[in-house]
Amino acid sequence: KSRLQGFHVVAGGVIAAALITGGCVSKSEFEKLQADKNQEIDALQKQRDSLDQQTKQLQSQRAALEKQQADLRAEVDSLQRQKSQLEAANQQTKSQYDGLVSNLNEEVKKGQLQVRQYKDMLTVEVAEQLFFDSGKAALKDSGKEVLKKVGDALKGYEDKIIRVVGHTDNVPIATAQFPSNWELSAARATTVVRFLQANGVPPERLTASGRGEFSPIAPNDDAEGRRKNRRIEITLIDKNLAQEVQEKR
């Protein structure tokens, strides 16, 4: 700007000298013309400075938008990878479910047990009467063969924790060994876990718990409902999921 103004001052001086010498304009008129021209130059310079500032702002906005676009692209890629992993996990779970049903097909057909899938968990549900006598926690001989086959089928899922949960109906029990259904259901789950361990399932993959009568799957209003509620659930749970649940506790 200073060089531009300097140029116009010098040029103005030369022109002034020429005009004044030639008698075309008076000195005051020239000075007015020169002042007007300088104002015009200042206005143009301000416009130029403003445009430069706008250009810098637009460049900054462009850089921010390009970064945002890159971040969004990275997020899309991450979501796509997660989707692929979930699809692979779902396919694996379905394959495991099909394999488990195939291995236990004979028992399923006989109605001795059921295999259910919920999200990424597989559950083998066994009726109480196959494993235990009423009010007892000792494993019946009729259930040992089935439970051994269940254990053999579960051994191959090394990435899973095997959770065994005992359930009862709401009929009270009050014996020296089992003061309530809490103790009875927990003892039955422990019996199943010990049997699975004895038949080659690594103990670090096993957990046992009892829910008593407090997680029914049918009303306890009649014999059929109570029969359904007396059961053992053997669930395959992903090790990572089990670890997350344990950490949250």
mmCIF file with all atom_site columns, C-alpha atoms in Angstrom, residues 86-187:
data_model
loop_
_atom_site.group_PDB
_atom_site.id
_atom_site.type_symbol
_atom_site.label_atom_id
_atom_site.label_alt_id
_atom_site.label_comp_id
_atom_site.label_asym_id
_atom_site.label_entity_id
_atom_site.label_seq_id
_atom_site.pdbx_PDB_ins_code
_atom_site.Cartn_x
_atom_site.Cartn_y
_atom_site.Cartn_z
_atom_site.occupancy
_atom_site.B_iso_or_equiv
_atom_site.pdbx_formal_charge
_atom_site.auth_seq_id
_atom_site.auth_comp_id
_atom_site.auth_asym_id
_atom_site.auth_atom_id
_atom_site.pdbx_PDB_model_num
ATOM 1   C CA . LEU A 1 86  ? -21.221 -58.514 13.857 1.00 0.00 ? 86  LEU A CA 1
ATOM 2   C CA . GLU A 1 87  ? -22.300 -60.351 10.718 1.00 0.00 ? 87  GLU A CA 1
ATOM 3   C CA . ALA A 1 88  ? -19.423 -62.784 11.161 1.00 0.00 ? 88  ALA A CA 1
ATOM 4   C CA . ALA A 1 89  ? -20.306 -63.250 14.851 1.00 0.00 ? 89  ALA A CA 1
ATOM 5   C CA . ASN A 1 90  ? -23.969 -63.833 13.999 1.00 0.00 ? 90  ASN A CA 1
ATOM 6   C CA . GLN A 1 91  ? -23.004 -66.368 11.376 1.00 0.00 ? 91  GLN A CA 1
ATOM 7   C CA . GLN A 1 92  ? -20.693 -68.074 13.865 1.00 0.00 ? 92  GLN A CA 1
ATOM 8   C CA . THR A 1 93  ? -23.459 -68.171 16.489 1.00 0.00 ? 93  THR A CA 1
ATOM 9   C CA . LYS A 1 94  ? -25.903 -69.627 13.965 1.00 0.00 ? 94  LYS A CA 1
ATOM 10  C CA . SER A 1 95  ? -23.351 -72.258 12.964 1.00 0.00 ? 95  SER A CA 1
ATOM 11  C CA . GLN A 1 96  ? -22.761 -73.086 16.637 1.00 0.00 ? 96  GLN A CA 1
ATOM 12  C CA . TYR A 1 97  ? -26.515 -73.327 17.229 1.00 0.00 ? 97  TYR A CA 1
ATOM 13  C CA . ASP A 1 98  ? -26.957 -75.636 14.238 1.00 0.00 ? 98  ASP A CA 1
ATOM 14  C CA . GLY A 1 99  ? -24.015 -77.746 15.400 1.00 0.00 ? 99  GLY A CA 1
ATOM 15  C CA . LEU A 1 100 ? -25.345 -77.993 18.947 1.00 0.00 ? 100 LEU A CA 1
ATOM 16  C CA . VAL A 1 101 ? -28.820 -78.971 17.759 1.00 0.00 ? 101 VAL A CA 1
ATOM 17  C CA . SER A 1 102 ? -27.285 -81.543 15.425 1.00 0.00 ? 102 SER A CA 1
ATOM 18  C CA . ASN A 1 103 ? -25.187 -83.074 18.228 1.00 0.00 ? 103 ASN A CA 1
ATOM 19  C CA . LEU A 1 104 ? -28.175 -83.223 20.577 1.00 0.00 ? 104 LEU A CA 1
ATOM 20  C CA . ASN A 1 105 ? -30.769 -83.973 17.927 1.00 0.00 ? 105 ASN A CA 1
ATOM 21  C CA . GLU A 1 106 ? -31.888 -87.279 19.457 1.00 0.00 ? 106 GLU A CA 1
ATOM 22  C CA . GLU A 1 107 ? -32.422 -85.724 22.898 1.00 0.00 ? 107 GLU A CA 1
ATOM 23  C CA . VAL A 1 108 ? -34.264 -82.759 21.378 1.00 0.00 ? 108 VAL A CA 1
ATOM 24  C CA . LYS A 1 109 ? -36.586 -85.098 19.474 1.00 0.00 ? 109 LYS A CA 1
ATOM 25  C CA . LYS A 1 110 ? -37.309 -87.039 22.663 1.00 0.00 ? 110 LYS A CA 1
ATOM 26  C CA . GLY A 1 111 ? -38.213 -83.797 24.408 1.00 0.00 ? 111 GLY A CA 1
ATOM 27  C CA . GLN A 1 112 ? -35.487 -84.310 26.993 1.00 0.00 ? 112 GLN A CA 1
ATOM 28  C CA . LEU A 1 113 ? -34.033 -80.873 26.366 1.00 0.00 ? 113 LEU A CA 1
ATOM 29  C CA . GLN A 1 114 ? -34.408 -77.725 24.291 1.00 0.00 ? 114 GLN A CA 1
ATOM 30  C CA . VAL A 1 115 ? -31.777 -75.620 22.557 1.00 0.00 ? 115 VAL A CA 1
ATOM 31  C CA . ARG A 1 116 ? -32.507 -71.904 22.284 1.00 0.00 ? 116 ARG A CA 1
ATOM 32  C CA . GLN A 1 117 ? -30.623 -68.976 20.792 1.00 0.00 ? 117 GLN A CA 1
ATOM 33  C CA . TYR A 1 118 ? -30.825 -65.412 22.089 1.00 0.00 ? 118 TYR A CA 1
ATOM 34  C CA . LYS A 1 119 ? -28.562 -62.866 20.386 1.00 0.00 ? 119 LYS A CA 1
ATOM 35  C CA . ASP A 1 120 ? -25.048 -64.332 20.750 1.00 0.00 ? 120 ASP A CA 1
ATOM 36  C CA . MET A 1 121 ? -25.961 -66.766 23.548 1.00 0.00 ? 121 MET A CA 1
ATOM 37  C CA . LEU A 1 122 ? -26.954 -70.416 23.241 1.00 0.00 ? 122 LEU A CA 1
ATOM 38  C CA . THR A 1 123 ? -28.934 -72.165 25.975 1.00 0.00 ? 123 THR A CA 1
ATOM 39  C CA . VAL A 1 124 ? -29.578 -75.853 26.576 1.00 0.00 ? 124 VAL A CA 1
ATOM 40  C CA . GLU A 1 125 ? -32.631 -76.184 28.811 1.00 0.00 ? 125 GLU A CA 1
ATOM 41  C CA . VAL A 1 126 ? -33.184 -79.482 30.636 1.00 0.00 ? 126 VAL A CA 1
ATOM 42  C CA . ALA A 1 127 ? -36.292 -80.426 32.616 1.00 0.00 ? 127 ALA A CA 1
ATOM 43  C CA . GLU A 1 128 ? -35.665 -81.114 36.307 1.00 0.00 ? 128 GLU A CA 1
ATOM 44  C CA . GLN A 1 129 ? -37.198 -84.582 36.295 1.00 0.00 ? 129 GLN A CA 1
ATOM 45  C CA . LEU A 1 130 ? -34.549 -85.851 33.866 1.00 0.00 ? 130 LEU A CA 1
ATOM 46  C CA . PHE A 1 131 ? -31.720 -84.927 36.257 1.00 0.00 ? 131 PHE A CA 1
ATOM 47  C CA . PHE A 1 132 ? -33.156 -84.871 39.788 1.00 0.00 ? 132 PHE A CA 1
ATOM 48  C CA . ASP A 1 133 ? -35.783 -86.404 42.025 1.00 0.00 ? 133 ASP A CA 1
ATOM 49  C CA . SER A 1 134 ? -38.165 -83.982 43.704 1.00 0.00 ? 134 SER A CA 1
ATOM 50  C CA . GLY A 1 135 ? -36.455 -82.020 46.469 1.00 0.00 ? 135 GLY A CA 1
ATOM 51  C CA . LYS A 1 136 ? -33.079 -83.646 45.749 1.00 0.00 ? 136 LYS A CA 1
ATOM 52  C CA . ALA A 1 137 ? -29.804 -82.406 44.253 1.00 0.00 ? 137 ALA A CA 1
ATOM 53  C CA . ALA A 1 138 ? -28.172 -85.764 43.490 1.00 0.00 ? 138 ALA A CA 1
ATOM 54  C CA . LEU A 1 139 ? -27.908 -86.446 39.748 1.00 0.00 ? 139 LEU A CA 1
ATOM 55  C CA . LYS A 1 140 ? -30.062 -89.369 38.596 1.00 0.00 ? 140 LYS A CA 1
ATOM 56  C CA . ASP A 1 141 ? -28.524 -92.120 36.476 1.00 0.00 ? 141 ASP A CA 1
ATOM 57  C CA . SER A 1 142 ? -31.087 -91.372 33.750 1.00 0.00 ? 142 SER A CA 1
ATOM 58  C CA . GLY A 1 143 ? -29.703 -87.853 33.439 1.00 0.00 ? 143 GLY A CA 1
ATOM 59  C CA . LYS A 1 144 ? -26.011 -88.650 33.520 1.00 0.00 ? 144 LYS A CA 1
ATOM 60  C CA . GLU A 1 145 ? -25.915 -90.036 29.988 1.00 0.00 ? 145 GLU A CA 1
ATOM 61  C CA . VAL A 1 146 ? -27.720 -86.997 28.590 1.00 0.00 ? 146 VAL A CA 1
ATOM 62  C CA . LEU A 1 147 ? -25.579 -84.568 30.576 1.00 0.00 ? 147 LEU A CA 1
ATOM 63  C CA . LYS A 1 148 ? -22.405 -86.310 29.417 1.00 0.00 ? 148 LYS A CA 1
ATOM 64  C CA . LYS A 1 149 ? -23.530 -85.866 25.823 1.00 0.00 ? 149 LYS A CA 1
ATOM 65  C CA . VAL A 1 150 ? -24.306 -82.207 26.518 1.00 0.00 ? 150 VAL A CA 1
ATOM 66  C CA . GLY A 1 151 ? -20.842 -81.784 28.016 1.00 0.00 ? 151 GLY A CA 1
ATOM 67  C CA . ASP A 1 152 ? -19.189 -83.429 25.013 1.00 0.00 ? 152 ASP A CA 1
ATOM 68  C CA . ALA A 1 153 ? -21.111 -81.083 22.711 1.00 0.00 ? 153 ALA A CA 1
ATOM 69  C CA . LEU A 1 154 ? -20.056 -78.008 24.724 1.00 0.00 ? 154 LEU A CA 1
ATOM 70  C CA . LYS A 1 155 ? -16.357 -78.837 25.029 1.00 0.00 ? 155 LYS A CA 1
ATOM 71  C CA . GLY A 1 156 ? -15.579 -77.606 21.531 1.00 0.00 ? 156 GLY A CA 1
ATOM 72  C CA . TYR A 1 157 ? -16.711 -74.037 22.196 1.00 0.00 ? 157 TYR A CA 1
ATOM 73  C CA . GLU A 1 158 ? -13.485 -72.909 23.812 1.00 0.00 ? 158 GLU A CA 1
ATOM 74  C CA . ASP A 1 159 ? -14.326 -69.203 23.353 1.00 0.00 ? 159 ASP A CA 1
ATOM 75  C CA . LYS A 1 160 ? -17.417 -69.583 25.551 1.00 0.00 ? 160 LYS A CA 1
ATOM 76  C CA . ILE A 1 161 ? -18.144 -69.591 29.257 1.00 0.00 ? 161 ILE A CA 1
ATOM 77  C CA . ILE A 1 162 ? -20.634 -72.271 30.332 1.00 0.00 ? 162 ILE A CA 1
ATOM 78  C CA . ARG A 1 163 ? -23.121 -70.843 32.818 1.00 0.00 ? 163 ARG A CA 1
ATOM 79  C CA . VAL A 1 164 ? -25.323 -73.316 34.679 1.00 0.00 ? 164 VAL A CA 1
ATOM 80  C CA . VAL A 1 165 ? -28.405 -71.938 36.448 1.00 0.00 ? 165 VAL A CA 1
ATOM 81  C CA . GLY A 1 166 ? -30.830 -73.928 38.582 1.00 0.00 ? 166 GLY A CA 1
ATOM 82  C CA . HIS A 1 167 ? -34.543 -73.014 38.763 1.00 0.00 ? 167 HIS A CA 1
ATOM 83  C CA . THR A 1 168 ? -37.437 -74.308 40.876 1.00 0.00 ? 168 THR A CA 1
ATOM 84  C CA . ASP A 1 169 ? -41.181 -73.798 41.083 1.00 0.00 ? 169 ASP A CA 1
ATOM 85  C CA . ASN A 1 170 ? -42.735 -71.793 43.918 1.00 0.00 ? 170 ASN A CA 1
ATOM 86  C CA . VAL A 1 171 ? -43.564 -74.765 46.142 1.00 0.00 ? 171 VAL A CA 1
ATOM 87  C CA . PRO A 1 172 ? -41.693 -74.100 49.412 1.00 0.00 ? 172 PRO A CA 1
ATOM 88  C CA . ILE A 1 173 ? -39.040 -76.473 50.714 1.00 0.00 ? 173 ILE A CA 1
ATOM 89  C CA . ALA A 1 174 ? -37.712 -76.449 54.262 1.00 0.00 ? 174 ALA A CA 1
ATOM 90  C CA . THR A 1 175 ? -35.324 -79.284 55.052 1.00 0.00 ? 175 THR A CA 1
ATOM 91  C CA . ALA A 1 176 ? -32.106 -79.390 56.996 1.00 0.00 ? 176 ALA A CA 1
ATOM 92  C CA . GLN A 1 177 ? -30.160 -79.635 53.741 1.00 0.00 ? 177 GLN A CA 1
ATOM 93  C CA . PHE A 1 178 ? -32.240 -77.112 51.769 1.00 0.00 ? 178 PHE A CA 1
ATOM 94  C CA . PRO A 1 179 ? -33.891 -74.445 53.928 1.00 0.00 ? 179 PRO A CA 1
ATOM 95  C CA . SER A 1 180 ? -35.364 -72.824 50.792 1.00 0.00 ? 180 SER A CA 1
ATOM 96  C CA . ASN A 1 181 ? -35.492 -73.079 47.015 1.00 0.00 ? 181 ASN A CA 1
ATOM 97  C CA . TRP A 1 182 ? -32.404 -70.847 46.868 1.00 0.00 ? 182 TRP A CA 1
ATOM 98  C CA . GLU A 1 183 ? -30.240 -73.594 48.350 1.00 0.00 ? 183 GLU A CA 1
ATOM 99  C CA . LEU A 1 184 ? -31.900 -76.333 46.293 1.00 0.00 ? 184 LEU A CA 1
ATOM 100 C CA . SER A 1 185 ? -31.486 -74.548 42.949 1.00 0.00 ? 185 SER A CA 1
ATOM 101 C CA . ALA A 1 186 ? -27.869 -73.564 43.683 1.00 0.00 ? 186 ALA A CA 1
ATOM 102 C CA . ALA A 1 187 ? -27.007 -77.125 44.801 1.00 0.00 ? 187 ALA A CA 1
#
